[in-house]
Amino acid sequence: MAEPRAQRPRIADVAREAGVSKTAVSFAFNSPERLAPDTASRIRNVAEQLGYTPHPVARMLTQRQTMTLGVLTPQALSVIFSNPFFGAFSEGVAVIAEEHGYGLHFISPLHGSLAQAMSRATIDGVVAVGLSAGHPEVEEIRRAGLPIVLVDSTALPEYASVDIDDVGGARAAGEYIASLGHRDVLVLGVEAPAPGGPGQAEVTTRRLRGYRDAFARVGVEIPGERMLAGPASIAGGVALMNRAWEDGLRPTAVLAMSDAMAIGAMHALRDLRVDVPGDVSVVGFDDIDLAPHVDPPLTTVHQPIRRKGEEAARLLLTVVERRDLAKPEHRRLETRLIVRASTGPVPNHRKEVAGDRH
Amino acid sequence: MAEPRAQRPRIADVAREAGVSKTAVSFAFNSPERLAPDTASRIRNVAEQLGYTPHPVARMLTQRQTMTLGVLTPQALSVIFSNPFFGAFSEGVAVIAEEHGYGLHFISPLHGSLAQAMSRATIDGVVAVGLSAGHPEVEEIRRAGLPIVLVDSTALPEYASVDIDDVGGARAAGEYIASLGHRDVLVLGVEAPAPGGPGQAEVTTRRLRGYRDAFARVGVEIPGERMLAGPASIAGGVALMNRAWEDGLRPTAVLAMSDAMAIGAMHALRDLRVDVPGDVSVVGFDDIDLAPHVDPPLTTVHQPIRRKGEEAARLLLTVVERRDLAKPEHRRLETRLIVRASTGPVPNHRKEVAGDRH
DNA sequence: ACAGTCAACTAAACCGGTTTGCTAAACCGG
DNA sequence: CCGGTTTAGCAAACCGGTTTAGTTGACTGT
């Protein structure tokens, strides 16, 4: 009396039950016009009552497409999802993917290997975010021969890409801070998730250049020790800010390369009884949805996060749908500074005669 | 001179090139011990230099597993990702999935049909969040015969599930608000994303019961008009709050069923020149990472969001890995009220002699 | 009455791997 | 030197669909 098998029915079962060939069943679903109308509907009835659904993997194999887009990140998904930036970005990708009937598959390093994760994923193309050219596995990844769109890294010019004006955005933030009189700043950068130990993400390099440009104009140099890098999360911001304080750093302004870090930094400062923006000004980067709602409302560099995801998905889909890989498109989105309440003038007692060095 | 074909190499190509059979190539990768050591390594060399990677779809087909977990939501991904709750939840799922070498595939209604999206997805099991028993497509979904873990819906007892003490959490919030003297409250509920027009999510029903329980104890009834439902996002909270205000509602406290909505409500109130918590108190639900950082810091019902994701993934994996479907486990996580600064006593001028009705 | 056309359907090949069952050669003890 | 066991590798079947290239029989026109 054991259950014979609770297997899902296969196409052959439907064919047998309906007294037709597998081909006919396939036609009933995919090209009903090739069957007599009543045959087609009879087959569909049988299928329905058997609870038959075509096996998606088998279908993919023959059709050579998966109707799925990948989102690849060099970080573990766990760190990625804790940054609101990523949620908004995914939202953008998801909107376009959904519109075109594609599903979404997230790819992160498997047992430390991105290439391995890639080779396991059944996708038609991939949006790679923050994949720097120096990543040890890019070569293996590109060899998969999949359509790729790069986000926030222009380093592989043969692929389409979407990024933002990091330098300009950071420069605007730096100039504003400099104009408030700040000369002693701390930069919080995002760490590259390189498997060979933390390095510096491309994004970090570009934004740092923007900050430095801005301060160079007022004759101030931002020394290397004034930049700390860590994970782009609230916790990361807290940790970095505390470390800086313990190291005796007493900047009048903090330039964070992500809103999450900025929020973390403000939290740490509050715990240290430091007033923001009275004692220390804080600027973020991203302008996440919550930036206006934190306390104090965050001054930050806006980037169109959702649109970034949308553009990336759109670019990818044009490559995926027509197989036309010609001239990869590079799209750069604008940034702009949004001044809110986390920034203010240098406190009087900290006004230095800095800028001129004597 | 046209490129012959830029195809990725197949197993047969490697076999030919190495002068062995397909079987041997397969063995070289999957059971090298069945081959002479030098044959195996020679094959792997050839494969390496040809850039061969086994086709993931073909592999799935024969191995009958995909090494991928699905996360299913009845809402569009675009609405889902805009709620920070979901990011944290996904983080929990992702941690466990990664640990076990599984990828993550997000499933949302395709052309309005969840069942269709399900049947396209190549996954070994699925975490279904907020899928109420009344959903028109549950029957089709369960027929896929996949392992399922339900989150925030206990309605299908034959599947394992993870949820939280919604009633208790809401009751705690309600009691606290009542104890502050509030008698005139507005409830912001989350809308069920039923394809047949917006209805009420299971979660909403349970939390509403908790609120009502609490107020019943002080002899106050929350009438139906005092509950508005909408999408669980900041924008949703803004919209609902404004609508309530326009409708002439002047509650002294707002009970929101999601932090995102609570934040939206506070934002709308600020725009209306209403002080929180001076004029109106606001309570959220979820305790997202940012809840302590908004202005004012949000009083809310804490639930272990990440752990919820982790538990769901763990439960799912035990079912997926041993095929043992016996006794589905139901796990309920605790909630607790976290009092911060968005709540306070009823303003003096609004103190009614309510509670006794004459 | 007969070649030609069309409609309705099917057998077999194919997608790209894995797995089973088998064979040939090498090895082994007596 | 011989039967039995291992070792190394292969051919073919299989996973569950789709697609190509027919096949069959009814219908058409002359």
PDB file of N, CA and C in Angstrom, chain A residues 161-246:
ATOM      1  N   SER A 161      27.941  49.790 -19.226  1.00  0.00           N
ATOM      2  CA  SER A 161      28.078  50.135 -17.816  1.00  0.00           C
ATOM      3  C   SER A 161      27.177  51.297 -17.428  1.00  0.00           C
ATOM      4  N   VAL A 162      26.885  51.352 -16.169  1.00  0.00           N
ATOM      5  CA  VAL A 162      26.151  52.473 -15.591  1.00  0.00           C
ATOM      6  C   VAL A 162      26.917  52.920 -14.366  1.00  0.00           C
ATOM      7  N   ASP A 163      27.203  54.176 -14.292  1.00  0.00           N
ATOM      8  CA  ASP A 163      27.779  54.660 -13.048  1.00  0.00           C
ATOM      9  C   ASP A 163      27.348  56.096 -12.823  1.00  0.00           C
ATOM     10  N   ILE A 164      27.912  56.714 -11.833  1.00  0.00           N
ATOM     11  CA  ILE A 164      27.515  58.077 -11.516  1.00  0.00           C
ATOM     12  C   ILE A 164      28.753  58.953 -11.480  1.00  0.00           C
ATOM     13  N   ASP A 165      28.530  60.233 -11.388  1.00  0.00           N
ATOM     14  CA  ASP A 165      29.642  61.163 -11.315  1.00  0.00           C
ATOM     15  C   ASP A 165      30.148  61.218  -9.877  1.00  0.00           C
ATOM     16  N   ASP A 166      30.914  60.201  -9.505  1.00  0.00           N
ATOM     17  CA  ASP A 166      31.411  60.121  -8.136  1.00  0.00           C
ATOM     18  C   ASP A 166      32.305  61.296  -7.788  1.00  0.00           C
ATOM     19  N   VAL A 167      33.216  61.590  -8.712  1.00  0.00           N
ATOM     20  CA  VAL A 167      34.166  62.656  -8.423  1.00  0.00           C
ATOM     21  C   VAL A 167      33.428  63.977  -8.226  1.00  0.00           C
ATOM     22  N   GLY A 168      32.525  64.274  -9.155  1.00  0.00           N
ATOM     23  CA  GLY A 168      31.792  65.533  -9.062  1.00  0.00           C
ATOM     24  C   GLY A 168      30.963  65.624  -7.794  1.00  0.00           C
ATOM     25  N   GLY A 169      30.306  64.531  -7.468  1.00  0.00           N
ATOM     26  CA  GLY A 169      29.475  64.517  -6.268  1.00  0.00           C
ATOM     27  C   GLY A 169      30.308  64.745  -5.022  1.00  0.00           C
ATOM     28  N   ALA A 170      31.396  64.010  -4.939  1.00  0.00           N
ATOM     29  CA  ALA A 170      32.253  64.142  -3.765  1.00  0.00           C
ATOM     30  C   ALA A 170      32.849  65.545  -3.710  1.00  0.00           C
ATOM     31  N   ARG A 171      33.197  66.071  -4.888  1.00  0.00           N
ATOM     32  CA  ARG A 171      33.781  67.399  -4.899  1.00  0.00           C
ATOM     33  C   ARG A 171      32.777  68.432  -4.359  1.00  0.00           C
ATOM     34  N   ALA A 172      31.534  68.288  -4.795  1.00  0.00           N
ATOM     35  CA  ALA A 172      30.501  69.214  -4.313  1.00  0.00           C
ATOM     36  C   ALA A 172      30.386  69.148  -2.795  1.00  0.00           C
ATOM     37  N   ALA A 173      30.398  67.920  -2.285  1.00  0.00           N
ATOM     38  CA  ALA A 173      30.305  67.772  -0.828  1.00  0.00           C
ATOM     39  C   ALA A 173      31.513  68.422  -0.159  1.00  0.00           C
ATOM     40  N   GLY A 174      32.689  68.127  -0.703  1.00  0.00           N
ATOM     41  CA  GLY A 174      33.912  68.671  -0.125  1.00  0.00           C
ATOM     42  C   GLY A 174      33.922  70.187  -0.162  1.00  0.00           C
ATOM     43  N   GLU A 175      33.506  70.741  -1.286  1.00  0.00           N
ATOM     44  CA  GLU A 175      33.518  72.198  -1.404  1.00  0.00           C
ATOM     45  C   GLU A 175      32.575  72.845  -0.406  1.00  0.00           C
ATOM     46  N   TYR A 176      31.432  72.212  -0.245  1.00  0.00           N
ATOM     47  CA  TYR A 176      30.463  72.775   0.695  1.00  0.00           C
ATOM     48  C   TYR A 176      31.031  72.763   2.108  1.00  0.00           C
ATOM     49  N   ILE A 177      31.591  71.641   2.474  1.00  0.00           N
ATOM     50  CA  ILE A 177      32.178  71.511   3.810  1.00  0.00           C
ATOM     51  C   ILE A 177      33.320  72.522   3.992  1.00  0.00           C
ATOM     52  N   ALA A 178      34.142  72.627   2.950  1.00  0.00           N
ATOM     53  CA  ALA A 178      35.251  73.587   3.021  1.00  0.00           C
ATOM     54  C   ALA A 178      34.719  75.003   3.171  1.00  0.00           C
ATOM     55  N   SER A 179      33.610  75.280   2.466  1.00  0.00           N
ATOM     56  CA  SER A 179      33.060  76.629   2.512  1.00  0.00           C
ATOM     57  C   SER A 179      32.501  76.972   3.892  1.00  0.00           C
ATOM     58  N   LEU A 180      32.198  75.928   4.655  1.00  0.00           N
ATOM     59  CA  LEU A 180      31.714  76.173   6.020  1.00  0.00           C
ATOM     60  C   LEU A 180      32.879  76.413   6.980  1.00  0.00           C
ATOM     61  N   GLY A 181      34.072  76.341   6.412  1.00  0.00           N
ATOM     62  CA  GLY A 181      35.240  76.630   7.232  1.00  0.00           C
ATOM     63  C   GLY A 181      35.977  75.411   7.750  1.00  0.00           C
ATOM     64  N   HIS A 182      35.466  74.234   7.450  1.00  0.00           N
ATOM     65  CA  HIS A 182      36.131  73.035   7.971  1.00  0.00           C
ATOM     66  C   HIS A 182      37.448  72.803   7.261  1.00  0.00           C
ATOM     67  N   ARG A 183      38.441  72.456   8.036  1.00  0.00           N
ATOM     68  CA  ARG A 183      39.745  72.153   7.447  1.00  0.00           C
ATOM     69  C   ARG A 183      40.256  70.798   7.948  1.00  0.00           C
ATOM     70  N   ASP A 184      39.664  70.363   9.028  1.00  0.00           N
ATOM     71  CA  ASP A 184      40.122  69.116   9.646  1.00  0.00           C
ATOM     72  C   ASP A 184      39.030  68.063   9.474  1.00  0.00           C
ATOM     73  N   VAL A 185      39.162  67.248   8.440  1.00  0.00           N
ATOM     74  CA  VAL A 185      38.077  66.308   8.138  1.00  0.00           C
ATOM     75  C   VAL A 185      38.517  64.863   8.265  1.00  0.00           C
ATOM     76  N   LEU A 186      37.512  64.013   8.428  1.00  0.00           N
ATOM     77  CA  LEU A 186      37.741  62.569   8.453  1.00  0.00           C
ATOM     78  C   LEU A 186      36.913  61.958   7.332  1.00  0.00           C
ATOM     79  N   VAL A 187      37.541  61.096   6.534  1.00  0.00           N
ATOM     80  CA  VAL A 187      36.822  60.444   5.440  1.00  0.00           C
ATOM     81  C   VAL A 187      36.539  58.992   5.811  1.00  0.00           C
ATOM     82  N   LEU A 188      35.299  58.590   5.632  1.00  0.00           N
ATOM     83  CA  LEU A 188      34.955  57.182   5.859  1.00  0.00           C
ATOM     84  C   LEU A 188      34.677  56.527   4.510  1.00  0.00           C
ATOM     85  N   GLY A 189      35.561  55.651   4.094  1.00  0.00           N
ATOM     86  CA  GLY A 189      35.444  55.039   2.776  1.00  0.00           C
ATOM     87  C   GLY A 189      34.876  53.634   2.846  1.00  0.00           C
ATOM     88  N   VAL A 190      34.404  53.154   1.697  1.00  0.00           N
ATOM     89  CA  VAL A 190      33.906  51.781   1.696  1.00  0.00           C
ATOM     90  C   VAL A 190      35.011  50.853   1.221  1.00  0.00           C
ATOM     91  N   GLU A 191      35.031  49.756   1.907  1.00  0.00           N
ATOM     92  CA  GLU A 191      36.118  48.816   1.749  1.00  0.00           C
ATOM     93  C   GLU A 191      35.821  47.899   0.580  1.00  0.00           C
ATOM     94  N   ALA A 192      36.830  47.612  -0.212  1.00  0.00           N
ATOM     95  CA  ALA A 192      36.643  46.628  -1.274  1.00  0.00           C
ATOM     96  C   ALA A 192      36.608  45.252  -0.637  1.00  0.00           C
ATOM     97  N   PRO A 193      35.661  44.470  -1.061  1.00  0.00           N
ATOM     98  CA  PRO A 193      35.496  43.157  -0.471  1.00  0.00           C
ATOM     99  C   PRO A 193      36.396  42.152  -1.187  1.00  0.00           C
ATOM    100  N   ALA A 194      37.628  42.512  -1.424  1.00  0.00           N
ATOM    101  CA  ALA A 194      38.514  41.602  -2.139  1.00  0.00           C
ATOM    102  C   ALA A 194      38.796  40.386  -1.268  1.00  0.00           C
ATOM    103  N   PRO A 195      38.671  39.219  -1.871  1.00  0.00           N
ATOM    104  CA  PRO A 195      38.927  37.993  -1.129  1.00  0.00           C
ATOM    105  C   PRO A 195      40.332  37.966  -0.537  1.00  0.00           C
ATOM    106  N   GLY A 196      41.261  38.647  -1.183  1.00  0.00           N
ATOM    107  CA  GLY A 196      42.620  38.656  -0.653  1.00  0.00           C
ATOM    108  C   GLY A 196      42.831  39.756   0.361  1.00  0.00           C
ATOM    109  N   GLY A 197      41.906  39.927   1.250  1.00  0.00           N
ATOM    110  CA  GLY A 197      42.054  40.978   2.250  1.00  0.00           C
ATOM    111  C   GLY A 197      41.458  42.265   1.733  1.00  0.00           C
ATOM    112  N   PRO A 198      40.992  43.105   2.641  1.00  0.00           N
ATOM    113  CA  PRO A 198      40.286  44.316   2.256  1.00  0.00           C
ATOM    114  C   PRO A 198      41.199  45.293   1.539  1.00  0.00           C
ATOM    115  N   GLY A 199      40.780  45.730   0.397  1.00  0.00           N
ATOM    116  CA  GLY A 199      41.507  46.759  -0.331  1.00  0.00           C
ATOM    117  C   GLY A 199      40.610  47.952  -0.490  1.00  0.00           C
ATOM    118  N   GLN A 200      40.752  48.644  -1.582  1.00  0.00           N
ATOM    119  CA  GLN A 200      39.971  49.857  -1.746  1.00  0.00           C
ATOM    120  C   GLN A 200      39.082  49.720  -2.973  1.00  0.00           C
ATOM    121  N   ALA A 201      37.819  49.962  -2.812  1.00  0.00           N
ATOM    122  CA  ALA A 201      36.913  49.847  -3.946  1.00  0.00           C
ATOM    123  C   ALA A 201      37.164  50.995  -4.913  1.00  0.00           C
ATOM    124  N   GLU A 202      36.843  50.741  -6.182  1.00  0.00           N
ATOM    125  CA  GLU A 202      36.978  51.785  -7.187  1.00  0.00           C
ATOM    126  C   GLU A 202      36.237  53.049  -6.776  1.00  0.00           C
ATOM    127  N   VAL A 203      35.023  52.824  -6.294  1.00  0.00           N
ATOM    128  CA  VAL A 203      34.173  53.935  -5.895  1.00  0.00           C
ATOM    129  C   VAL A 203      34.884  54.799  -4.859  1.00  0.00           C
ATOM    130  N   THR A 204      35.497  54.129  -3.916  1.00  0.00           N
ATOM    131  CA  THR A 204      36.199  54.848  -2.852  1.00  0.00           C
ATOM    132  C   THR A 204      37.295  55.734  -3.420  1.00  0.00           C
ATOM    133  N   THR A 205      38.044  55.186  -4.355  1.00  0.00           N
ATOM    134  CA  THR A 205      39.120  55.944  -4.978  1.00  0.00           C
ATOM    135  C   THR A 205      38.587  57.210  -5.641  1.00  0.00           C
ATOM    136  N   ARG A 206      37.523  57.048  -6.394  1.00  0.00           N
ATOM    137  CA  ARG A 206      36.979  58.203  -7.117  1.00  0.00           C
ATOM    138  C   ARG A 206      36.425  59.263  -6.165  1.00  0.00           C
ATOM    139  N   ARG A 207      35.704  58.816  -5.176  1.00  0.00           N
ATOM    140  CA  ARG A 207      35.113  59.813  -4.271  1.00  0.00           C
ATOM    141  C   ARG A 207      36.195  60.525  -3.480  1.00  0.00           C
ATOM    142  N   LEU A 208      37.196  59.770  -3.088  1.00  0.00           N
ATOM    143  CA  LEU A 208      38.295  60.381  -2.355  1.00  0.00           C
ATOM    144  C   LEU A 208      38.941  61.467  -3.217  1.00  0.00           C
ATOM    145  N   ARG A 209      39.087  61.171  -4.501  1.00  0.00           N
ATOM    146  CA  ARG A 209      39.664  62.168  -5.386  1.00  0.00           C
ATOM    147  C   ARG A 209      38.820  63.439  -5.384  1.00  0.00           C
ATOM    148  N   GLY A 210      37.501  63.260  -5.403  1.00  0.00           N
ATOM    149  CA  GLY A 210      36.604  64.415  -5.377  1.00  0.00           C
ATOM    150  C   GLY A 210      36.801  65.247  -4.116  1.00  0.00           C
ATOM    151  N   TYR A 211      36.833  64.566  -2.972  1.00  0.00           N
ATOM    152  CA  TYR A 211      37.032  65.293  -1.709  1.00  0.00           C
ATOM    153  C   TYR A 211      38.354  66.052  -1.763  1.00  0.00           C
ATOM    154  N   ARG A 212      39.377  65.356  -2.229  1.00  0.00           N
ATOM    155  CA  ARG A 212      40.718  65.964  -2.240  1.00  0.00           C
ATOM    156  C   ARG A 212      40.781  67.164  -3.184  1.00  0.00           C
ATOM    157  N   ASP A 213      40.169  67.010  -4.339  1.00  0.00           N
ATOM    158  CA  ASP A 213      40.093  68.132  -5.279  1.00  0.00           C
ATOM    159  C   ASP A 213      39.554  69.361  -4.565  1.00  0.00           C
ATOM    160  N   ALA A 214      38.431  69.142  -3.888  1.00  0.00           N
ATOM    161  CA  ALA A 214      37.743  70.263  -3.255  1.00  0.00           C
ATOM    162  C   ALA A 214      38.630  70.940  -2.221  1.00  0.00           C
ATOM    163  N   PHE A 215      39.268  70.144  -1.397  1.00  0.00           N
ATOM    164  CA  PHE A 215      40.078  70.746  -0.345  1.00  0.00           C
ATOM    165  C   PHE A 215      41.385  71.325  -0.885  1.00  0.00           C
ATOM    166  N   ALA A 216      41.843  70.749  -1.977  1.00  0.00           N
ATOM    167  CA  ALA A 216      43.054  71.298  -2.589  1.00  0.00           C
ATOM    168  C   ALA A 216      42.825  72.758  -2.967  1.00  0.00           C
ATOM    169  N   ARG A 217      41.609  73.070  -3.374  1.00  0.00           N
ATOM    170  CA  ARG A 217      41.309  74.442  -3.791  1.00  0.00           C
ATOM    171  C   ARG A 217      41.436  75.453  -2.668  1.00  0.00           C
ATOM    172  N   VAL A 218      41.290  74.960  -1.429  1.00  0.00           N
ATOM    173  CA  VAL A 218      41.492  75.888  -0.312  1.00  0.00           C
ATOM    174  C   VAL A 218      42.841  75.597   0.346  1.00  0.00           C
ATOM    175  N   GLY A 219      43.678  74.901  -0.407  1.00  0.00           N
ATOM    176  CA  GLY A 219      45.042  74.700   0.073  1.00  0.00           C
ATOM    177  C   GLY A 219      45.185  73.680   1.178  1.00  0.00           C
ATOM    178  N   VAL A 220      44.197  72.785   1.296  1.00  0.00           N
ATOM    179  CA  VAL A 220      44.288  71.784   2.355  1.00  0.00           C
ATOM    180  C   VAL A 220      44.440  70.398   1.731  1.00  0.00           C
ATOM    181  N   GLU A 221      45.320  69.648   2.320  1.00  0.00           N
ATOM    182  CA  GLU A 221      45.538  68.293   1.836  1.00  0.00           C
ATOM    183  C   GLU A 221      44.917  67.324   2.830  1.00  0.00           C
ATOM    184  N   ILE A 222      44.270  66.288   2.303  1.00  0.00           N
ATOM    185  CA  ILE A 222      43.711  65.279   3.211  1.00  0.00           C
ATOM    186  C   ILE A 222      44.695  64.125   3.267  1.00  0.00           C
ATOM    187  N   PRO A 223      45.378  63.996   4.380  1.00  0.00           N
ATOM    188  CA  PRO A 223      46.398  62.951   4.461  1.00  0.00           C
ATOM    189  C   PRO A 223      45.760  61.560   4.543  1.00  0.00           C
ATOM    190  N   GLY A 224      46.554  60.568   4.166  1.00  0.00           N
ATOM    191  CA  GLY A 224      46.069  59.186   4.126  1.00  0.00           C
ATOM    192  C   GLY A 224      45.490  58.705   5.442  1.00  0.00           C
ATOM    193  N   GLU A 225      46.066  59.150   6.565  1.00  0.00           N
ATOM    194  CA  GLU A 225      45.567  58.648   7.862  1.00  0.00           C
ATOM    195  C   GLU A 225      44.174  59.184   8.151  1.00  0.00           C
ATOM    196  N   ARG A 226      43.771  60.209   7.383  1.00  0.00           N
ATOM    197  CA  ARG A 226      42.461  60.771   7.626  1.00  0.00           C
ATOM    198  C   ARG A 226      41.372  60.021   6.878  1.00  0.00           C
ATOM    199  N   MET A 227      41.733  58.914   6.233  1.00  0.00           N
ATOM    200  CA  MET A 227      40.682  58.081   5.649  1.00  0.00           C
ATOM    201  C   MET A 227      40.705  56.692   6.252  1.00  0.00           C
ATOM    202  N   LEU A 228      39.534  56.298   6.759  1.00  0.00           N
ATOM    203  CA  LEU A 228      39.345  54.952   7.277  1.00  0.00           C
ATOM    204  C   LEU A 228      38.349  54.256   6.372  1.00  0.00           C
ATOM    205  N   ALA A 229      38.532  52.962   6.170  1.00  0.00           N
ATOM    206  CA  ALA A 229      37.579  52.242   5.323  1.00  0.00           C
ATOM    207  C   ALA A 229      36.999  51.056   6.072  1.00  0.00           C
ATOM    208  N   GLY A 230      35.752  50.775   5.782  1.00  0.00           N
ATOM    209  CA  GLY A 230      35.077  49.648   6.430  1.00  0.00           C
ATOM    210  C   GLY A 230      33.831  49.311   5.649  1.00  0.00           C
ATOM    211  N   PRO A 231      33.048  48.375   6.143  1.00  0.00           N
ATOM    212  CA  PRO A 231      31.829  47.978   5.442  1.00  0.00           C
ATOM    213  C   PRO A 231      30.792  49.096   5.413  1.00  0.00           C
ATOM    214  N   ALA A 232      30.074  49.197   4.316  1.00  0.00           N
ATOM    215  CA  ALA A 232      29.101  50.273   4.145  1.00  0.00           C
ATOM    216  C   ALA A 232      27.795  49.948   4.846  1.00  0.00           C
ATOM    217  N   SER A 233      27.825  50.019   6.154  1.00  0.00           N
ATOM    218  CA  SER A 233      26.613  49.734   6.925  1.00  0.00           C
ATOM    219  C   SER A 233      26.598  50.637   8.143  1.00  0.00           C
ATOM    220  N   ILE A 234      25.472  50.666   8.834  1.00  0.00           N
ATOM    221  CA  ILE A 234      25.412  51.467  10.049  1.00  0.00           C
ATOM    222  C   ILE A 234      26.489  51.015  11.025  1.00  0.00           C
ATOM    223  N   ALA A 235      26.555  49.701  11.212  1.00  0.00           N
ATOM    224  CA  ALA A 235      27.546  49.163  12.148  1.00  0.00           C
ATOM    225  C   ALA A 235      28.955  49.565  11.731  1.00  0.00           C
ATOM    226  N   GLY A 236      29.214  49.529  10.434  1.00  0.00           N
ATOM    227  CA  GLY A 236      30.531  49.914   9.946  1.00  0.00           C
ATOM    228  C   GLY A 236      30.848  51.356  10.311  1.00  0.00           C
ATOM    229  N   GLY A 237      29.862  52.234  10.165  1.00  0.00           N
ATOM    230  CA  GLY A 237      30.066  53.641  10.494  1.00  0.00           C
ATOM    231  C   GLY A 237      30.338  53.836  11.967  1.00  0.00           C
ATOM    232  N   VAL A 238      29.583  53.122  12.791  1.00  0.00           N
ATOM    233  CA  VAL A 238      29.794  53.216  14.238  1.00  0.00           C
ATOM    234  C   VAL A 238      31.226  52.810  14.586  1.00  0.00           C
ATOM    235  N   ALA A 239      31.626  51.669  14.064  1.00  0.00           N
ATOM    236  CA  ALA A 239      32.945  51.124  14.399  1.00  0.00           C
ATOM    237  C   ALA A 239      34.058  52.076  13.982  1.00  0.00           C
ATOM    238  N   LEU A 240      33.976  52.558  12.749  1.00  0.00           N
ATOM    239  CA  LEU A 240      35.028  53.434  12.241  1.00  0.00           C
ATOM    240  C   LEU A 240      35.111  54.725  13.035  1.00  0.00           C
ATOM    241  N   MET A 241      33.946  55.292  13.337  1.00  0.00           N
ATOM    242  CA  MET A 241      33.923  56.568  14.052  1.00  0.00           C
ATOM    243  C   MET A 241      34.547  56.388  15.437  1.00  0.00           C
ATOM    244  N   ASN A 242      34.178  55.321  16.086  1.00  0.00           N
ATOM    245  CA  ASN A 242      34.745  55.083  17.419  1.00  0.00           C
ATOM    246  C   ASN A 242      36.249  54.876  17.349  1.00  0.00           C
ATOM    247  N   ARG A 243      36.687  54.151  16.339  1.00  0.00           N
ATOM    248  CA  ARG A 243      38.108  53.904  16.213  1.00  0.00           C
ATOM    249  C   ARG A 243      38.850  55.224  16.031  1.00  0.00           C
ATOM    250  N   ALA A 244      38.294  56.064  15.153  1.00  0.00           N
ATOM    251  CA  ALA A 244      38.936  57.355  14.907  1.00  0.00           C
ATOM    252  C   ALA A 244      39.055  58.152  16.208  1.00  0.00           C
ATOM    253  N   TRP A 245      37.972  58.138  16.971  1.00  0.00           N
ATOM    254  CA  TRP A 245      37.961  58.923  18.215  1.00  0.00           C
ATOM    255  C   TRP A 245      39.004  58.396  19.190  1.00  0.00           C
ATOM    256  N   GLU A 246      39.037  57.075  19.296  1.00  0.00           N
ATOM    257  CA  GLU A 246      40.025  56.462  20.194  1.00  0.00           C
ATOM    258  C   GLU A 246      41.452  56.781  19.756  1.00  0.00           C
TER     259      GLU A 246
END
